[in-house]
PDB file of C-alpha atoms in Angstrom:
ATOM      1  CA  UNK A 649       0.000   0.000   0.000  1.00 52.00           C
ATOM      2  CA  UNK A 650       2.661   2.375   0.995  1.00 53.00           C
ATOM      3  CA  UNK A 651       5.026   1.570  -2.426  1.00 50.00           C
ATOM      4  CA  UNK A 652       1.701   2.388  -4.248  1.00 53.00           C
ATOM      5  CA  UNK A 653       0.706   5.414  -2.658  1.00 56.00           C
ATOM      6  CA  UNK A 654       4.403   6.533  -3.234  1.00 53.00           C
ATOM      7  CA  UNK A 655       4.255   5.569  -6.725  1.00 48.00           C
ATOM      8  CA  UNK A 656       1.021   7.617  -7.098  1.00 54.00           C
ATOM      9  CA  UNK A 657       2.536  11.022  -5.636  1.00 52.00           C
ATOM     10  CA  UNK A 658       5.991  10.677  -7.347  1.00 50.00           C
ATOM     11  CA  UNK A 659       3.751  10.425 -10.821  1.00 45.00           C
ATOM     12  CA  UNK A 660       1.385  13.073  -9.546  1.00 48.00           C
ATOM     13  CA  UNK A 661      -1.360  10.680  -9.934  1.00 45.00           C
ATOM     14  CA  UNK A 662      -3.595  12.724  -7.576  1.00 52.00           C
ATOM     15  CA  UNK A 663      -3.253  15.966  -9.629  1.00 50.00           C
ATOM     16  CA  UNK A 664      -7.037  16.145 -10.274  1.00 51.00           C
ATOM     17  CA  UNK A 665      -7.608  15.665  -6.337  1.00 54.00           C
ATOM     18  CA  UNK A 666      -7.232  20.152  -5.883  1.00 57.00           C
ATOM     19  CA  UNK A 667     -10.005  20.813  -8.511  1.00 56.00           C
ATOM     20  CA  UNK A 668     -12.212  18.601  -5.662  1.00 51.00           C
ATOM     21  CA  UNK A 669     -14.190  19.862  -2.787  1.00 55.00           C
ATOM     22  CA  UNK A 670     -13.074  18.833   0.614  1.00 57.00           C
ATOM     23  CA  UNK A 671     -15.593  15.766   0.691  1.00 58.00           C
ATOM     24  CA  UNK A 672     -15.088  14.617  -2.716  1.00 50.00           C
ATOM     25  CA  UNK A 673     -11.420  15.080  -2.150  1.00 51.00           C
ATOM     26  CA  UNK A 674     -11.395  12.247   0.958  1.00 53.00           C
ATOM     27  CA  UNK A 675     -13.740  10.194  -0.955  1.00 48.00           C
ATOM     28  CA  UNK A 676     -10.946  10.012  -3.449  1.00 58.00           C
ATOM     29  CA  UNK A 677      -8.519   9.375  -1.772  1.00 60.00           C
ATOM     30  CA  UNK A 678     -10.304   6.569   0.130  1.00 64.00           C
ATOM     31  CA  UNK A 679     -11.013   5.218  -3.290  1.00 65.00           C
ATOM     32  CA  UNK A 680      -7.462   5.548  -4.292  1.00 65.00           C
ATOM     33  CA  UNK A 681      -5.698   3.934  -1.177  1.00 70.00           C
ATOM     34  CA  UNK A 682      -8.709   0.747  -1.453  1.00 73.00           C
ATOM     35  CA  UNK A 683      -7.465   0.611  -4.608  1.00 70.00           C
ATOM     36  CA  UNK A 684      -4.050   0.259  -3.754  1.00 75.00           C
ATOM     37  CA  UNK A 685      -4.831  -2.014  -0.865  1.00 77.00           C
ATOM     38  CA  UNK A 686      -6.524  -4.222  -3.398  1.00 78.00           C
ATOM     39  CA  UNK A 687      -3.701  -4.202  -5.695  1.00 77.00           C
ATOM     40  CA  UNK A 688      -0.876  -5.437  -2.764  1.00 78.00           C
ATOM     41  CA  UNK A 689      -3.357  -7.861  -1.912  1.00 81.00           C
ATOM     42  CA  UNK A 690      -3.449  -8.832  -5.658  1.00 80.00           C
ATOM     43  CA  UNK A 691       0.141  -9.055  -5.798  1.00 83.00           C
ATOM     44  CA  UNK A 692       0.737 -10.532  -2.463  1.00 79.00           C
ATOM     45  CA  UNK A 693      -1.859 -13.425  -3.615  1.00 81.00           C
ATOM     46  CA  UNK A 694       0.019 -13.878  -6.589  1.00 80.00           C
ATOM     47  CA  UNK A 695       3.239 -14.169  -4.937  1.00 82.00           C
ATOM     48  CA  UNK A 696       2.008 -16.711  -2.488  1.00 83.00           C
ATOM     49  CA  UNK A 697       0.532 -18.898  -5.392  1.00 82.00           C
ATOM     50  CA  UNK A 698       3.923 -19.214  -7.309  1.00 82.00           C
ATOM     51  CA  UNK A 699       5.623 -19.761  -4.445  1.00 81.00           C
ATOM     52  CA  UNK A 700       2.920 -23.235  -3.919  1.00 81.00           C
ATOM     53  CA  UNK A 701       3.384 -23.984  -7.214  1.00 77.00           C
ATOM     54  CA  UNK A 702       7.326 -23.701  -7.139  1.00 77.00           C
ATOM     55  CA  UNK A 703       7.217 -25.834  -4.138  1.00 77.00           C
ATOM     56  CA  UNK A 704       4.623 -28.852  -5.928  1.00 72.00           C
ATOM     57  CA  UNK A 705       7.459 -28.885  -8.714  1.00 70.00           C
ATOM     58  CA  UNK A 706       9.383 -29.217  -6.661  1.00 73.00           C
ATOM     59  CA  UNK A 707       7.919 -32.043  -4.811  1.00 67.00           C
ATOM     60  CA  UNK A 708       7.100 -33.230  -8.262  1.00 69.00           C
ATOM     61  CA  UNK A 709      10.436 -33.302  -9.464  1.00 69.00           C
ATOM     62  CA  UNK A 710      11.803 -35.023  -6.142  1.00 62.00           C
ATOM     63  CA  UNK A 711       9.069 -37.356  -6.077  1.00 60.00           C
ATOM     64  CA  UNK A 712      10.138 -38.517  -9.789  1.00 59.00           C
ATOM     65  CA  UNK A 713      13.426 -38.592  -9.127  1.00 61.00           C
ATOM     66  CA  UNK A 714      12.921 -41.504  -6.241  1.00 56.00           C
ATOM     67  CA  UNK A 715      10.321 -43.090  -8.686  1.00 55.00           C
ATOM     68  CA  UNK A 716      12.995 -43.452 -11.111  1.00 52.00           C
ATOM     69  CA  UNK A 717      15.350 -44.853  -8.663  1.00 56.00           C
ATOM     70  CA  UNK A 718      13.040 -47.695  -7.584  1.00 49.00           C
ATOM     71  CA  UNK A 719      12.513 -48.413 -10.979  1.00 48.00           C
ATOM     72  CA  UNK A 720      16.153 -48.775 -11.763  1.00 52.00           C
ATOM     73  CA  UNK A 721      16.727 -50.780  -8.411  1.00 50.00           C
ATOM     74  CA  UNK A 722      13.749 -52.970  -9.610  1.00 50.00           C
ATOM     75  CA  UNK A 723      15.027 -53.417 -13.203  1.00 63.00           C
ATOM     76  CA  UNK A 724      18.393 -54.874 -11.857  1.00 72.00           C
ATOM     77  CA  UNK A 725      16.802 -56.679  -8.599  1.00 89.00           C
ATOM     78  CA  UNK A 726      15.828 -59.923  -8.125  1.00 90.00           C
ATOM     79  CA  UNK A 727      12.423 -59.300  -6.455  1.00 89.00           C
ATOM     80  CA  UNK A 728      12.584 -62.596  -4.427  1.00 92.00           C
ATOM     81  CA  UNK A 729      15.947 -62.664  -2.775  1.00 93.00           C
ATOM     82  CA  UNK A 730      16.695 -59.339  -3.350  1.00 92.00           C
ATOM     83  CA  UNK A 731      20.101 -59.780  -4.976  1.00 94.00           C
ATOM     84  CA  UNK A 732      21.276 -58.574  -8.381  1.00 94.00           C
ATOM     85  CA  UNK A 733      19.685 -60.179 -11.663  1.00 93.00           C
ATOM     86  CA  UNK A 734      20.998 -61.192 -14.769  1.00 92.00           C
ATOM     87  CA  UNK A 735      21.195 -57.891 -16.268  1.00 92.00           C
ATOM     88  CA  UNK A 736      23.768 -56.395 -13.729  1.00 93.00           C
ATOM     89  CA  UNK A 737      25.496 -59.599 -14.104  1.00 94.00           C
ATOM     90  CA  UNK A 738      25.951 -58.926 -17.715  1.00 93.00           C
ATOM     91  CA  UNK A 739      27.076 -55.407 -17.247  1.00 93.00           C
ATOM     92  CA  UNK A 740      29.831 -56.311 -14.385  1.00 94.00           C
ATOM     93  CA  UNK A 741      31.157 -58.902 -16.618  1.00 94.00           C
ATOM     94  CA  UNK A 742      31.799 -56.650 -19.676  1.00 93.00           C
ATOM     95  CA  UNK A 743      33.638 -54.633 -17.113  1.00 92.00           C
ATOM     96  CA  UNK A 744      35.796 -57.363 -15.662  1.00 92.00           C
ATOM     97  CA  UNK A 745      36.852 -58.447 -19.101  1.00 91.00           C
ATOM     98  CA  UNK A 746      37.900 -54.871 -19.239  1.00 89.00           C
ATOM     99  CA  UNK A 747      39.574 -54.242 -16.638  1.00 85.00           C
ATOM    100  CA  UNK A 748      41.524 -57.887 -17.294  1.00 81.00           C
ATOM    101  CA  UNK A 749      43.419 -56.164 -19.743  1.00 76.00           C
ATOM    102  CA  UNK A 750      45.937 -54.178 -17.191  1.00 80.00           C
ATOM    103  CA  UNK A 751      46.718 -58.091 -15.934  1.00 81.00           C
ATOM    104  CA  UNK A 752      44.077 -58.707 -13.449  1.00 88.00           C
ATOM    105  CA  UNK A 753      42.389 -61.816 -13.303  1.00 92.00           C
ATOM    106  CA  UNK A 754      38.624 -62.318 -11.802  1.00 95.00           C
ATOM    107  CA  UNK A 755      36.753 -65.678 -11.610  1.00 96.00           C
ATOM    108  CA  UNK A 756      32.848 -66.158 -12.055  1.00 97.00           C
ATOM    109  CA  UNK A 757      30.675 -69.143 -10.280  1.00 98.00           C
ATOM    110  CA  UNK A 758      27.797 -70.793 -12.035  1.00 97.00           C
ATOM    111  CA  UNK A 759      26.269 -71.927  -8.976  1.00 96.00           C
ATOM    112  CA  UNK A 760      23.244 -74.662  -9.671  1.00 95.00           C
ATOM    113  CA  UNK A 761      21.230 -76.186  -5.880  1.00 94.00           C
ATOM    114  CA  UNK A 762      21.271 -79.767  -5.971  1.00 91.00           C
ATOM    115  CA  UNK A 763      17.895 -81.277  -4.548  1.00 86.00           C
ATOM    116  CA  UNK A 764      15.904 -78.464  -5.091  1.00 90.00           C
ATOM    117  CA  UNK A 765      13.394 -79.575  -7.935  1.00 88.00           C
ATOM    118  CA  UNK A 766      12.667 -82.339  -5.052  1.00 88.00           C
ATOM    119  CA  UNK A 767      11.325 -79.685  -2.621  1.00 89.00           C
ATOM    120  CA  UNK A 768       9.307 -77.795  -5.049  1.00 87.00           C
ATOM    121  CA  UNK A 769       7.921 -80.908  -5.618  1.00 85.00           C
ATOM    122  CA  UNK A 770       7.372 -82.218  -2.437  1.00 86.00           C
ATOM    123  CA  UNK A 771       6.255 -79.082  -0.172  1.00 87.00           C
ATOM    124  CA  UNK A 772       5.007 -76.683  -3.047  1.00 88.00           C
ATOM    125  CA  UNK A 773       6.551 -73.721  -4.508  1.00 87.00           C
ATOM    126  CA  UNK A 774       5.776 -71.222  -1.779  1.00 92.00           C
ATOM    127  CA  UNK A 775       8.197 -73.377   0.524  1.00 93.00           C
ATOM    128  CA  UNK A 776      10.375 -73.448  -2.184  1.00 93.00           C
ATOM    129  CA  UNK A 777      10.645 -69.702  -2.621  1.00 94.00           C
ATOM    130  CA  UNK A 778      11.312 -69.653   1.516  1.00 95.00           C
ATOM    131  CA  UNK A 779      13.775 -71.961   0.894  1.00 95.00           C
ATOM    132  CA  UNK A 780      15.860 -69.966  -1.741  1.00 95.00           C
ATOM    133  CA  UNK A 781      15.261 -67.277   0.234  1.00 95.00           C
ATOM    134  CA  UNK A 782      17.522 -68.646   2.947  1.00 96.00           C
ATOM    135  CA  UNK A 783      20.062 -69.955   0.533  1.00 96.00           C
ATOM    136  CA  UNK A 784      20.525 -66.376  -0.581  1.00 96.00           C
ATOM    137  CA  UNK A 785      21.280 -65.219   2.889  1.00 96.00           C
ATOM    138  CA  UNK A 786      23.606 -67.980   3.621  1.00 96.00           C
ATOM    139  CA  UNK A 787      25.412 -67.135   0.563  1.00 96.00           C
ATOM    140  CA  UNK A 788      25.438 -63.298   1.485  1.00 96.00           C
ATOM    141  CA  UNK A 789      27.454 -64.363   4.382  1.00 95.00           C
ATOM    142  CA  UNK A 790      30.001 -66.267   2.014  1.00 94.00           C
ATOM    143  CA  UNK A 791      30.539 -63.529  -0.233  1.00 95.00           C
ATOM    144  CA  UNK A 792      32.963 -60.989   0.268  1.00 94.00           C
ATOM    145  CA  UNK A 793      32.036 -57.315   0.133  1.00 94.00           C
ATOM    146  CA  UNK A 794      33.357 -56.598  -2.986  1.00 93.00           C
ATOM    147  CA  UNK A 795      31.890 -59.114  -5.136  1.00 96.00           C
ATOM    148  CA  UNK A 796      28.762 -59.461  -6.599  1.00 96.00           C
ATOM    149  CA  UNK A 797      26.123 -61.865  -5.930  1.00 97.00           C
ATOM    150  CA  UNK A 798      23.414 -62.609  -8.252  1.00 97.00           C
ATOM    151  CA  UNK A 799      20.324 -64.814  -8.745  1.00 95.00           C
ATOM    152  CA  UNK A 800      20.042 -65.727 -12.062  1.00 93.00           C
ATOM    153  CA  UNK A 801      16.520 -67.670 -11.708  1.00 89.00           C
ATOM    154  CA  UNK A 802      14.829 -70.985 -10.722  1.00 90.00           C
ATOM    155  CA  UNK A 803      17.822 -72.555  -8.497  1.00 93.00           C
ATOM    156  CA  UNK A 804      20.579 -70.856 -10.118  1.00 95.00           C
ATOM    157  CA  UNK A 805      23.072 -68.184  -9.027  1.00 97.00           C
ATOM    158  CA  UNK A 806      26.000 -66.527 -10.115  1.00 97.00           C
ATOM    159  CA  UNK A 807      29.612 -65.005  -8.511  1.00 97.00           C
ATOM    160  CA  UNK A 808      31.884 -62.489  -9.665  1.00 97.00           C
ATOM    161  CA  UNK A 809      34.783 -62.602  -7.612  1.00 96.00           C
ATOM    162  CA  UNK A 810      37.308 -59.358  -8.466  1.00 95.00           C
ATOM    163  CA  UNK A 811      40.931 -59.953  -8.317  1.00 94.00           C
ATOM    164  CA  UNK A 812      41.447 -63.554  -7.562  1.00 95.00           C
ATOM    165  CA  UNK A 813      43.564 -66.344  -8.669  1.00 93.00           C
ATOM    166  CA  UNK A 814      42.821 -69.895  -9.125  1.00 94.00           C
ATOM    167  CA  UNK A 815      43.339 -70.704  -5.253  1.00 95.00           C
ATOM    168  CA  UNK A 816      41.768 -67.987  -4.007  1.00 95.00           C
ATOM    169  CA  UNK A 817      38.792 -68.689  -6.270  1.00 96.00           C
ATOM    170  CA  UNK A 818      38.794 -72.148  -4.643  1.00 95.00           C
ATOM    171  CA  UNK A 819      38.727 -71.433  -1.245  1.00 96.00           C
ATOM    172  CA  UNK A 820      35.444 -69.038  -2.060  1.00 96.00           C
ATOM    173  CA  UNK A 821      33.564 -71.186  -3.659  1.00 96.00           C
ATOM    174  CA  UNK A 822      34.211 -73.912  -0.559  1.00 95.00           C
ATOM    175  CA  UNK A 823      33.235 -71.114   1.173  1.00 95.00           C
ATOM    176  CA  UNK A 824      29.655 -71.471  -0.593  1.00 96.00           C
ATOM    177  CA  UNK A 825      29.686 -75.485  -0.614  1.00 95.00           C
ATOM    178  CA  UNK A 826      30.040 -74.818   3.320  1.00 94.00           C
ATOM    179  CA  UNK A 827      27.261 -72.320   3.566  1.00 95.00           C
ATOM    180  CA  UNK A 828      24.628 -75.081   2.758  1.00 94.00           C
ATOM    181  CA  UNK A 829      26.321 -78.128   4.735  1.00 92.00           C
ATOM    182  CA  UNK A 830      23.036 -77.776   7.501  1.00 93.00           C
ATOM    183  CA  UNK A 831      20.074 -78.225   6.809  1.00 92.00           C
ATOM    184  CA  UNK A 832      17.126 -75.538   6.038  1.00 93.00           C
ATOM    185  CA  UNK A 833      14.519 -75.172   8.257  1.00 93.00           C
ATOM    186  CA  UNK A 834      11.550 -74.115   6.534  1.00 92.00           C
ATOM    187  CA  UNK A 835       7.639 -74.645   6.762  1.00 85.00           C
ATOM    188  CA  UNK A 836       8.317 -76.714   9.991  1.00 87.00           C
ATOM    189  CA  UNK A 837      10.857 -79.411   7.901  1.00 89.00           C
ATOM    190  CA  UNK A 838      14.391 -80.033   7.284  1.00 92.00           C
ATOM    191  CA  UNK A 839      15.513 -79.323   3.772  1.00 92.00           C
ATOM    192  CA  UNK A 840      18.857 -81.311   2.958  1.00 91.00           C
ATOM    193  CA  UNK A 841      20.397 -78.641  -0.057  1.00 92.00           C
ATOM    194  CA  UNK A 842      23.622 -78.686  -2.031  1.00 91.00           C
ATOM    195  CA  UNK A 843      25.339 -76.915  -4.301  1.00 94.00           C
ATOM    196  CA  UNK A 844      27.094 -77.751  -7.734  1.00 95.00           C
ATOM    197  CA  UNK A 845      29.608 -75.305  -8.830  1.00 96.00           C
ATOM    198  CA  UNK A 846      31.555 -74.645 -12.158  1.00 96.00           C
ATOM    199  CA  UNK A 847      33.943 -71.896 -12.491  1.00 97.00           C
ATOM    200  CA  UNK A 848      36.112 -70.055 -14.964  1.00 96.00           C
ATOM    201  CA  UNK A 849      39.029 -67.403 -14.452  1.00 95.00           C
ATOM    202  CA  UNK A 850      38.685 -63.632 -16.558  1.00 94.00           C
ATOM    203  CA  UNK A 851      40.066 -63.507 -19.339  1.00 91.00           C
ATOM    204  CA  UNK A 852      41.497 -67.012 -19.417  1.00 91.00           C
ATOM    205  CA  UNK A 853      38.436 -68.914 -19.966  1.00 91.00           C
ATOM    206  CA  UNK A 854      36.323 -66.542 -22.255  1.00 89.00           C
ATOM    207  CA  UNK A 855      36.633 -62.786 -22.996  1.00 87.00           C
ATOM    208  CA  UNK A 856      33.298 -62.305 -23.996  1.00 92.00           C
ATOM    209  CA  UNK A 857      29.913 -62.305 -20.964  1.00 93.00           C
ATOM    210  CA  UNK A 858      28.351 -65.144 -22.830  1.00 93.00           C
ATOM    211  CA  UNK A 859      31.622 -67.061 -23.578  1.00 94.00           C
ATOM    212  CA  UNK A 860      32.098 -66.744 -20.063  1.00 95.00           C
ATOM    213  CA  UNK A 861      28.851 -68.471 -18.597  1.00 95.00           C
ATOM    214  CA  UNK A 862      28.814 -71.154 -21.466  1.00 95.00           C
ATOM    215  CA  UNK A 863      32.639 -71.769 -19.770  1.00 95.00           C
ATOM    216  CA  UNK A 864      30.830 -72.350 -16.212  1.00 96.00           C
ATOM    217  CA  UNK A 865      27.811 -73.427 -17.889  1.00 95.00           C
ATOM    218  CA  UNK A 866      30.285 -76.483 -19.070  1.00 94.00           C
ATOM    219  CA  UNK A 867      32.106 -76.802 -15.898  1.00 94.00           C
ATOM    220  CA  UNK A 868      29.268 -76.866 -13.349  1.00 94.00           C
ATOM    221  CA  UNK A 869      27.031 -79.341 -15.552  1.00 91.00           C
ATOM    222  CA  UNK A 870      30.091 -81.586 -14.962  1.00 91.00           C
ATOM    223  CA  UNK A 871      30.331 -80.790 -11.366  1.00 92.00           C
ATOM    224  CA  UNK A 872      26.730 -81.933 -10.967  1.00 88.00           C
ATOM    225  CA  UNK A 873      27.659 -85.469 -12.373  1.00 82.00           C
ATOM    226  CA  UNK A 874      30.069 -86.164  -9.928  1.00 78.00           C
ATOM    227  CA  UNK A 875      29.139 -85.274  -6.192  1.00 65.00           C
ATOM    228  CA  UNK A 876      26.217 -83.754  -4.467  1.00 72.00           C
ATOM    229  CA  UNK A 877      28.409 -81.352  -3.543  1.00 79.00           C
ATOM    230  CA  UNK A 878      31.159 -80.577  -6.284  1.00 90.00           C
ATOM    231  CA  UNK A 879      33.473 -77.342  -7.370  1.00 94.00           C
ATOM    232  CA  UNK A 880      34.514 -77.738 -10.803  1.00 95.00           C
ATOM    233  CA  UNK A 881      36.862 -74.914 -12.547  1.00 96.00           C
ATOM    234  CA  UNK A 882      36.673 -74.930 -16.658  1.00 95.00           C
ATOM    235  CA  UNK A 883      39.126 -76.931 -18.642  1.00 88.00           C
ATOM    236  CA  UNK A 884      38.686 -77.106 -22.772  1.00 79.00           C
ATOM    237  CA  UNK A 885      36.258 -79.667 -24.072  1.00 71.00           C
ATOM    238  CA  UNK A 886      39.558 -81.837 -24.961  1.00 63.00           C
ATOM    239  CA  UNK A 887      40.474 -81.787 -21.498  1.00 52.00           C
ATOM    240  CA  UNK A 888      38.652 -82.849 -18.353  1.00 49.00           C
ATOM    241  CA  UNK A 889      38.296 -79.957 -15.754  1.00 48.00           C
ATOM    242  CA  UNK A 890      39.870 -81.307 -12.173  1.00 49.00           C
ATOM    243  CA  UNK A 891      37.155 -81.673  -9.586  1.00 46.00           C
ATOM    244  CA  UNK A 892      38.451 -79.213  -6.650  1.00 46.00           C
ATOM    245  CA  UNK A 893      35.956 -80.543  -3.939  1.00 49.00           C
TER     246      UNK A 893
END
């Protein structure tokens, strides 16, 4: 009100206000300063609207923003364990063939559950989702923080271990033949499961992802014909790959 009436004398707005009579001349200004009063309220509406409105995009914008990260953490989650899926598998090998280049070497684990089909079978599929559920915990505890864990679907999961050699890939993967020697408790029974395991070193057993898992592929359908609990690291087709454990 005060910027308008200020406005209004610096302009001589009021210049017609000394050709009024005393009465007319308050009425005036009464009109004038209403009018005024009006037009700060005017603004000050306006004001406070496109500040709300700044704020909703805002909100809009941030509520987007953590739409699109659920989506991307559901694209590349397994929504039953909760580990990684086949597509950040895919991604993290084409890296680790990479970065093999400079010299390192990495190894990945095909890792197929022996007995499983047999509880599906048995007790039902919702006991057999309860029961890969606890699989994938136990194997959480055998993996080391760097590497990543992934369910590939059905009964199968995958390792990539970074920056390993052939012993130390050994020792992990007993490391995961150990996580399922006791039983699983689930749906009030004991669930005997064990694990077959082929694995291949990066780059010496395939430089390409899928040259890679057909490597494992090889070496843990091998594995599974030997013990009901087996670790089996890829050897060429002319060759026969050593059983480790």
């Amino acid at each position: 009100m005060l910027v308008g009436a200020l406005l209004a004398l610096q302009y001589n707005l009021f210049w017609f206000i000394s050709e009024l009579s005393e009465p007319q001349r308050r009425l005036s200004i009464a009109e004038a300063m209403s009018l005024t009063a009006l037009l700060a309220l005017c603004i000050f509406a306006f004001v406070i609207r496109r500040l709300r409105e700044t704020r909703h995009d805002i909100a809009r914008r941030v509520a987007a923003k953590i739409q699109v990260r659920q989506l991307k953490t559901l694209a590349s989650q397994d929504s039953l364990t909760g580990l990684a899926n086949r597509r950040v598998l895919l991604s993290a090998l084409t890296s680790a063939v990479e970065t093999s280049s400079d010299g390192r070497k990495h190894a990945f684990f095909l890792i197929d559950l022996n007995d499983f089909k047999r509880v599906n079978d048995l007790h039902g599929h919702s006991i057999g989702d309860r029961v890969l559920q606890v699989v994938a915990k136990r194997f959480r505890t055998a993996t080391r923080p760097s590497d990543l864990l992934v369910r590939l679907g059905g009964d199968e999961f995958a390792l990539l271990s970074y920056d390993v050699d052939q012993d130390a890939a050994r020792m992990i993967g007993l490391r995961f033949i150990a996580a399922l020697e006791s039983e699983i408790r689930v749906g009030g029974r004991l669930h005997e499961i064990g694990a077959s395991i082929g694995v291949t070193l990066i780059p010496d057993d395939g430089r390409t992802p899928d040259e890679i898992i057909h490597s494992a592929d090889l070496a843990m359908y091998r594995a599974k014909g030997r013990d009901e609990r087996s670790l089996v690291f890829f050897e060429p087709p002319a060759n026969h790959p050593q059983q480790i454990a």
